[in-house]
Coordinates of C-alpha atoms in Angstrom, one line a residue:
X1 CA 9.9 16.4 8.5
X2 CA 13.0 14.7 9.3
X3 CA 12.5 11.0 11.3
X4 CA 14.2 12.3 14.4
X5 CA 11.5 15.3 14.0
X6 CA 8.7 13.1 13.5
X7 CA 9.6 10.8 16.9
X8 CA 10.1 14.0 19.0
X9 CA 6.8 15.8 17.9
X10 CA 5.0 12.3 19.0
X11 CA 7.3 12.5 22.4
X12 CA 5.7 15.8 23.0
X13 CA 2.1 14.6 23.1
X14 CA 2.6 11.2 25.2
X15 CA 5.9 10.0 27.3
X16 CA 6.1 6.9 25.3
X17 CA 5.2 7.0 21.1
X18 CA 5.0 3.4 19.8
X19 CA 6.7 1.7 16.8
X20 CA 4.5 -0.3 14.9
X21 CA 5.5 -2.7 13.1
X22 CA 3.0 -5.0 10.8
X23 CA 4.9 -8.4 9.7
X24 CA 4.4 -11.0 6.9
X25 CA 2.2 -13.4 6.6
X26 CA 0.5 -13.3 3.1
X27 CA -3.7 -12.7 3.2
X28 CA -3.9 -14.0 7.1
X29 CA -0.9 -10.6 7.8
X30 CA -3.8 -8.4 5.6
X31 CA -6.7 -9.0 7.3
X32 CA -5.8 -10.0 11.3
X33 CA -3.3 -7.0 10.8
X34 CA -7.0 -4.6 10.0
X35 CA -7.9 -5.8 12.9
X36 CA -5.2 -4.8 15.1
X37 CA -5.9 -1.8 13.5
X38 CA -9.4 -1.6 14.6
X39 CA -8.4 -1.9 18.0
X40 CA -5.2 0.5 18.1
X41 CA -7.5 3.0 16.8
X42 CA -10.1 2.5 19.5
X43 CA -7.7 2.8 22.4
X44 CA -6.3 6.0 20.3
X45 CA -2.6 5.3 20.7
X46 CA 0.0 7.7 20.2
X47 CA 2.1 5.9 16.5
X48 CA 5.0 7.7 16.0
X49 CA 5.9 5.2 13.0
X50 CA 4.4 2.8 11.2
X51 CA 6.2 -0.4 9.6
X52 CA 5.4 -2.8 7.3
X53 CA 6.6 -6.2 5.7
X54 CA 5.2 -8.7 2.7
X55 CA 1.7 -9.3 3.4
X56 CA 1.9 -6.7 7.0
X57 CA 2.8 -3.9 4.2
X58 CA -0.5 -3.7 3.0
X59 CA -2.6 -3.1 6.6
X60 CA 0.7 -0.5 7.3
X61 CA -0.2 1.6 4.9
X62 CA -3.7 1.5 5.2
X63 CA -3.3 2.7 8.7
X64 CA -0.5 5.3 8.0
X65 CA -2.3 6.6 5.1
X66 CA -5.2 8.0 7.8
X67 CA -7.9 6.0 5.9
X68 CA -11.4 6.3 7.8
X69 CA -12.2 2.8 9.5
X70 CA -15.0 2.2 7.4
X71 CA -13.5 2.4 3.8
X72 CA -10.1 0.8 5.1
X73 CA -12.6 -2.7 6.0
X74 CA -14.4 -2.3 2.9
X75 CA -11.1 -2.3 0.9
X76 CA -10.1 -5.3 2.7
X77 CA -13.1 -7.2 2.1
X78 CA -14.3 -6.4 -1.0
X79 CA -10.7 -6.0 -3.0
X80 CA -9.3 -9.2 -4.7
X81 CA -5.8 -8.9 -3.7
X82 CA -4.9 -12.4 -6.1
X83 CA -6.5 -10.4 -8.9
X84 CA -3.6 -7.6 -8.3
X85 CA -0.7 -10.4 -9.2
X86 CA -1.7 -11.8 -12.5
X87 CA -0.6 -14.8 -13.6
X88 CA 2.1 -15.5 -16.1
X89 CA 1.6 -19.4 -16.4
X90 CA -1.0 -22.0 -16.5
X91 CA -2.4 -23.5 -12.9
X92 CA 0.1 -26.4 -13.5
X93 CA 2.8 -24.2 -13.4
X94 CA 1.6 -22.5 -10.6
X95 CA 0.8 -24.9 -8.1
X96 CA 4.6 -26.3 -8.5
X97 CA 6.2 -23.2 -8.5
X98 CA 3.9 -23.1 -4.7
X99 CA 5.2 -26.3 -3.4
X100 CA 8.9 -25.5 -4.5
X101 CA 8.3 -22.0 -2.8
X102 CA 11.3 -22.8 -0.4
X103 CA 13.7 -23.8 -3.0
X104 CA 12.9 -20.1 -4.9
X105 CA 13.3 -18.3 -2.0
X106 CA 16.4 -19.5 -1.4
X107 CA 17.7 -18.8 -4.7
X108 CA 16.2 -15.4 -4.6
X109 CA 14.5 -17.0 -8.4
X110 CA 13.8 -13.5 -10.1
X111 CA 11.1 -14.9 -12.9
X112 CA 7.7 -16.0 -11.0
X113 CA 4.2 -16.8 -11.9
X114 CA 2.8 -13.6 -11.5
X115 CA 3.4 -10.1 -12.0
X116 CA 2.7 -7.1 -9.7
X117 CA 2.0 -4.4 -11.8
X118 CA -1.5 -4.2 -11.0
X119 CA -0.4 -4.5 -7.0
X120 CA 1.5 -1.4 -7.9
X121 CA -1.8 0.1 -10.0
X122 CA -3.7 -0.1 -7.6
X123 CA -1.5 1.1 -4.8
X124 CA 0.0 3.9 -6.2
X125 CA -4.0 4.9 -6.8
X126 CA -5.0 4.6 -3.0
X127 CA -2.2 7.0 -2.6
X128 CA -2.4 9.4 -5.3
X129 CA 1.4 9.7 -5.3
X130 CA 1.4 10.9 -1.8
X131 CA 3.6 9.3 0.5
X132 CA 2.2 8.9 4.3
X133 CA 4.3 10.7 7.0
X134 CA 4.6 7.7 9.5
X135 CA 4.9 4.9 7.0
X136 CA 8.1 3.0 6.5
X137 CA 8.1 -0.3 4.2
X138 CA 11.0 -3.1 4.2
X139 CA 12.0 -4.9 1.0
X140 CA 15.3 -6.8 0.4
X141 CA 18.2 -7.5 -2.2
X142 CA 21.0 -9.9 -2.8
X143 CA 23.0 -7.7 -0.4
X144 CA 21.2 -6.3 2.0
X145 CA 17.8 -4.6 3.3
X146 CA 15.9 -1.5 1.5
X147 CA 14.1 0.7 3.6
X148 CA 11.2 3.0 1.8
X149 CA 9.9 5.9 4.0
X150 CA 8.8 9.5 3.1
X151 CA 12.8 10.7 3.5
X152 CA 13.5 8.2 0.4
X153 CA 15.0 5.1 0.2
X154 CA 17.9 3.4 1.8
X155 CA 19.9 0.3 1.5
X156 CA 21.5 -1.0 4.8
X157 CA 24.3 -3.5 3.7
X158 CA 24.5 -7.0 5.0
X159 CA 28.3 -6.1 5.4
X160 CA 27.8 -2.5 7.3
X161 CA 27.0 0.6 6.4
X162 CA 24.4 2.3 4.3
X163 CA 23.9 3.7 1.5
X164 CA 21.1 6.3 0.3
X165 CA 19.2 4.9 -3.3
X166 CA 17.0 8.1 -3.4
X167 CA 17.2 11.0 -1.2
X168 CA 13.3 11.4 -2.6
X169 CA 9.9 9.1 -1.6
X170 CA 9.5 6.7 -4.2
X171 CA 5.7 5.9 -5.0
X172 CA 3.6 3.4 -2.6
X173 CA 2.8 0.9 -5.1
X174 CA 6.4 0.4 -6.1
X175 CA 7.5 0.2 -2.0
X176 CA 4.2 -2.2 -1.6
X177 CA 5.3 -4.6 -4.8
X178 CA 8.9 -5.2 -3.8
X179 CA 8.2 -6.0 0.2
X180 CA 5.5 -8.6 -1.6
X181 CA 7.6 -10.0 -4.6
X182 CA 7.9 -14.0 -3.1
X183 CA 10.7 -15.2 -5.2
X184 CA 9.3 -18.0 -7.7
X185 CA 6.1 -16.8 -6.9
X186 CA 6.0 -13.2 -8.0
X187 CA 8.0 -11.5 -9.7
X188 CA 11.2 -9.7 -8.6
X189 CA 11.1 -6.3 -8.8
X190 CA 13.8 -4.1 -10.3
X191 CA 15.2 -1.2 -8.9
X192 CA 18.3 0.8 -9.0
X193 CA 20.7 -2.2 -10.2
X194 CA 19.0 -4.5 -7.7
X195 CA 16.1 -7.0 -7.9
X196 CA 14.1 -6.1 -4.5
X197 CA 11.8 -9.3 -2.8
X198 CA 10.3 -9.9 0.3
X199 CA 11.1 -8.1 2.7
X200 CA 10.5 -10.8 5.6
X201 CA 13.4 -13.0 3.4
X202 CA 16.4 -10.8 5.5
X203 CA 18.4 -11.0 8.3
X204 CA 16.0 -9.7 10.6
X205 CA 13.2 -11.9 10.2
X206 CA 9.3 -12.6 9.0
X207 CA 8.4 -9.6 11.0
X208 CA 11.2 -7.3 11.3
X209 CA 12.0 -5.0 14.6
X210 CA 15.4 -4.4 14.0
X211 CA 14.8 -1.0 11.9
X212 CA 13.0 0.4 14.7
X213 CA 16.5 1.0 16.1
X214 CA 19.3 0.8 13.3
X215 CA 16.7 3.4 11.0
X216 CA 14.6 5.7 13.4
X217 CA 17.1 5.4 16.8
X218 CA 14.5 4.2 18.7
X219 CA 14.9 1.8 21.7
X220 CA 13.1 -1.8 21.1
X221 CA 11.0 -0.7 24.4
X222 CA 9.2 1.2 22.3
X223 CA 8.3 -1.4 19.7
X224 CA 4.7 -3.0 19.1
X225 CA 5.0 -5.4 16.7
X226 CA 2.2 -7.8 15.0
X227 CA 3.3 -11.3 14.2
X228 CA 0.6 -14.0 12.9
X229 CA 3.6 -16.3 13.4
X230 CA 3.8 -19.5 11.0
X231 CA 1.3 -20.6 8.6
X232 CA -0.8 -24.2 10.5
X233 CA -0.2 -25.6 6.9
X234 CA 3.6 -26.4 8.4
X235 CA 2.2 -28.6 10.8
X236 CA 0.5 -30.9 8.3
X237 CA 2.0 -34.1 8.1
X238 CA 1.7 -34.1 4.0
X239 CA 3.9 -30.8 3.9
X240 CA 6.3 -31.8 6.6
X241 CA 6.6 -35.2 4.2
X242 CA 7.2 -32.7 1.2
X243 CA 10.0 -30.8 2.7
X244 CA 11.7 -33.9 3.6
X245 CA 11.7 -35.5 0.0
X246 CA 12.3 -32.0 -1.4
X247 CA 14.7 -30.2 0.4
X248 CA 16.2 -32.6 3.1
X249 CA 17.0 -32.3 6.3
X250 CA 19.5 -29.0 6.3
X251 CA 18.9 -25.9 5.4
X252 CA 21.2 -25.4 2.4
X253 CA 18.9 -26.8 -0.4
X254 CA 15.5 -24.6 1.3
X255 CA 17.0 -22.4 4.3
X256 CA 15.4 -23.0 7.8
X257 CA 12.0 -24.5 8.1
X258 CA 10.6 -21.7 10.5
X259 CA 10.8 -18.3 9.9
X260 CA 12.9 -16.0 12.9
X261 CA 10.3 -13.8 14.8
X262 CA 10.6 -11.5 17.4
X263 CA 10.5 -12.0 21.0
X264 CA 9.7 -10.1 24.4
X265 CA 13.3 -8.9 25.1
X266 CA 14.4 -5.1 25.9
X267 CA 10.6 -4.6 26.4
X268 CA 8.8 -4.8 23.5
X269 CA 5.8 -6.1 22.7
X270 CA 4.5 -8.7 20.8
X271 CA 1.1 -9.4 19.4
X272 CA 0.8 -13.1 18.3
X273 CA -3.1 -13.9 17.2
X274 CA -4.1 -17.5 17.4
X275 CA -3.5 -19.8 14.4
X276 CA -6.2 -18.6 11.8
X277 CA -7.0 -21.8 9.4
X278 CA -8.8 -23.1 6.9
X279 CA -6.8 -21.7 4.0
X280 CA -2.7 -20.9 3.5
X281 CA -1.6 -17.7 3.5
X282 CA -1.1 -17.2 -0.3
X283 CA -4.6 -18.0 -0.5
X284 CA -6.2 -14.3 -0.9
X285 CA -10.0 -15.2 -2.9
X286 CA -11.8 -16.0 0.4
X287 CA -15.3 -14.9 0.9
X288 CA -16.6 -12.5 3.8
X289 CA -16.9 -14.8 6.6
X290 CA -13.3 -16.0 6.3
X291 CA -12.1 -12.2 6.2
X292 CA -14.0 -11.3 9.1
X293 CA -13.0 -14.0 10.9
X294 CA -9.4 -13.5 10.6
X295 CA -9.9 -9.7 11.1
X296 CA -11.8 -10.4 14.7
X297 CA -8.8 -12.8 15.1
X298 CA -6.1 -10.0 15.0
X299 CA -8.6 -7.2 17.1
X300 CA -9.1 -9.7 20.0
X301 CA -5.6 -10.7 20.2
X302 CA -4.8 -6.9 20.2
X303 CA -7.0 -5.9 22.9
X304 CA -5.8 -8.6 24.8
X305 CA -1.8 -8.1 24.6
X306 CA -2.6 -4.0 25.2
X307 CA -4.6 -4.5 28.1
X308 CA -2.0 -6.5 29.5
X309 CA 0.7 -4.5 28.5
X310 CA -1.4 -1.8 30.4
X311 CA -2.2 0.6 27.5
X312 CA -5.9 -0.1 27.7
X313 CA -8.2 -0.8 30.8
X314 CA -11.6 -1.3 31.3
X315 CA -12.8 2.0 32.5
X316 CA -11.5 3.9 29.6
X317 CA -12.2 2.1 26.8
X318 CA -16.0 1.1 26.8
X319 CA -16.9 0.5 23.7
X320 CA -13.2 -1.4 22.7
X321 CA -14.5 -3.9 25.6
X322 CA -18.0 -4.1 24.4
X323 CA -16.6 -5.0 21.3
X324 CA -14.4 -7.1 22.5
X325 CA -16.7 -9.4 24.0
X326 CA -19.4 -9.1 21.2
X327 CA -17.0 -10.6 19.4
X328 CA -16.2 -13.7 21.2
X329 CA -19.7 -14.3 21.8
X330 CA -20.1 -14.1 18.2
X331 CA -16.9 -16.9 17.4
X332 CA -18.5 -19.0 20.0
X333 CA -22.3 -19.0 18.6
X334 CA -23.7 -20.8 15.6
X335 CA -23.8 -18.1 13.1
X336 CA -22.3 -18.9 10.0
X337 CA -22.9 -17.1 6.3
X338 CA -24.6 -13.6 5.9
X339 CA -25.9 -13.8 9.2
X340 CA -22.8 -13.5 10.7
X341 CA -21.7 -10.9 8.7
X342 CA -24.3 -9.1 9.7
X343 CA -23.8 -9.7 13.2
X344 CA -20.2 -8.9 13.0
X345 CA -20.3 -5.8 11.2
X346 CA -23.3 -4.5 13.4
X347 CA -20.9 -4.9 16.4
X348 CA -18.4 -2.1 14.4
X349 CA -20.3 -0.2 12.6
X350 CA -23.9 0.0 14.0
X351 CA -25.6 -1.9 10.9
X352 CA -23.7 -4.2 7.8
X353 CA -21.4 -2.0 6.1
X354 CA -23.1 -2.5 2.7
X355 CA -26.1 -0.9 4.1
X356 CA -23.7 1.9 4.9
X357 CA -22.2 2.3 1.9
X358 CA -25.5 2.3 0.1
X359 CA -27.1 4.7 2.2
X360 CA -23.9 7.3 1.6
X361 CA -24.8 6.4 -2.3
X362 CA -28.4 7.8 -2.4

């Protein structure tokens, strides 16, 4: 199905399809972005496409690929996404080639610490070389921006124009690994002459709308986009200190110090979840209370921006608002280790998912 196809079939069933678009923002993007995802689903949206950057690629596909809500959470919570970028180097190593982050990006350094071939693995397993209708994922090169979608993959040129790579779908794992290859950090990956990285690194920004429009010919008034914004650890006086010493006060050494993010304008909207803290984004070994927190994070923040953009209300969606406010109860109690996971995944799924999951065993 051709993308002008795909948009009109979704015109057909509602006057307005929405764009999705999930954007960066490392393990906070994964998890916050799952639970946008649990919300979207419950107010049964019509998606015509589904977009996906860095860190937001991950929750993009999950969604596109019509995983149940169930095994879509458990992947997210029981998965060791720093276990899918092995390192190359001892921790040493590591932690500088982290605080110097900035300086590879700007370089576009192709060598990191890690690799992403078992990213890719694991991926291109989930998908069994199937390549979801709605999905699109953003990576970039040295000249421009690559676009991955079902129709293949095209490069649109920092100079103008396009041009196509592959008129066919290449595999999910490969799409995923290049829109999350940090430069310095993880390894570039190669593709057709290029060396594709991080997809939030171009022109259009850390969660980018622009494709919306320049790929699919969709106005931005159709655009719902998901931006966890910039990571608290920039507001630490240590790291503010850090870029100082290290990259100075222009943006030639580093590039800018904040990321460029989307706005309201030409009637799209923007989901923006609270800060989420305790950990930076790159950090992805957090236990099951710092998942779910971040995931009730991005569902509250959703329900909140849809009902006010007037896509959900009260008297439809029930159960969204019972959940909703089972929630924030929840964040505002005293609950803290298995109890509240337990709590929290009785307000989704009835009873704790492990239950679930064991029960479907026997």
């Amino acid at each position: 199905m051709s993308n002008d196809n795909l948009l009109e079939s979704s015109d057909r069933t509602q006057k307005k399809a929405i764009n999705l678009v999930f954007g960066s923002g490392g393990s906070k993007a994964i998890l916050a972005g799952v639970g946008a995802i649990l919300a979207i689903k419950e107010a049964d949206l019509n998606i015509a496409t589904i977009g996906g950057v860095s860190g937001g690629s991950i929750p993009a596909y999950l969604f596109a690929s019509g995983m149940a809500v169930r095994p879509m959470v458990h992947e997210v919570l029981t998965v060791d996404f720093m276990s899918m970028v092995r390192p190359k180097t001892g921790l040493f190593r590591r932690l500088w080639a982290l605080l110097n982050k900035q300086h590879h990006e700007k370089r576009r350094t192709r060598e990191g610490v890690y690799t992403w071939y078992d990213l890719k693995a694991h991926f291109d397993m989930l998908s069994n070389d199937q390549w979801p209708e709605r999905l699109y994922l953003i990576a970039c090169c040295d000249h421009g921006q690559i676009i991955f979608d079902g129709q293949g993959v095209t490069k649109y040129k920092d100079i103008g124009g396009k041009e196509i790579l592959d008129p066919e779908a290449e595999s999910v794992g490969l799409a995923i690994s290049a829109s999350c290859a940090v430069p310095g950090i993880i390894d570039l990956v190669p593709y057709n002459g290029e060396w594709l990285f991080d997809g939030a690194l171009g022109t259009d920004g850390v969660c980018p709308v622009a494709p919306v429009t320049r790929h699919y010919r969709q106005p931005q008034s159709t655009v719902v986009a998901f931006d966890v914004g910039e990571d608290p650890i920039k507001s630490a006086r240590w790291f503010r200190l850090w870029w100082q010493l290290s990259c100075g006060r222009g943006d030639d050494t580093c590039g800018p110090f904040y990321g460029s993010h989307p706005d309201e304008s030409q009637g799209r909207i923007i989901i923006n979840p609270p800060p989420i803290r305790g950990y930076h984004a790159l950090k992805f070994n957090l236990n099951r209370n710092q998942k779910w927190v971040a995931i009730i994070t991005g569902f509250m923040a959703t329900v909140d921006r849809l009902e006010k953009a007037g896509l959900i209300n009260d008297g439809e969606q029930i159960k969204l608002f019972n959940q909703y406010d089972a929630c924030k109860e929840l964040l505002d109690g005293k609950l803290t280790g298995l109890k509240f996971t337990r709590a929290v995944e009785k307000i989704f799924f009835g009873e704790p998912l492990l239950m679930q999951l064991n029960k479907k065993k026997k």
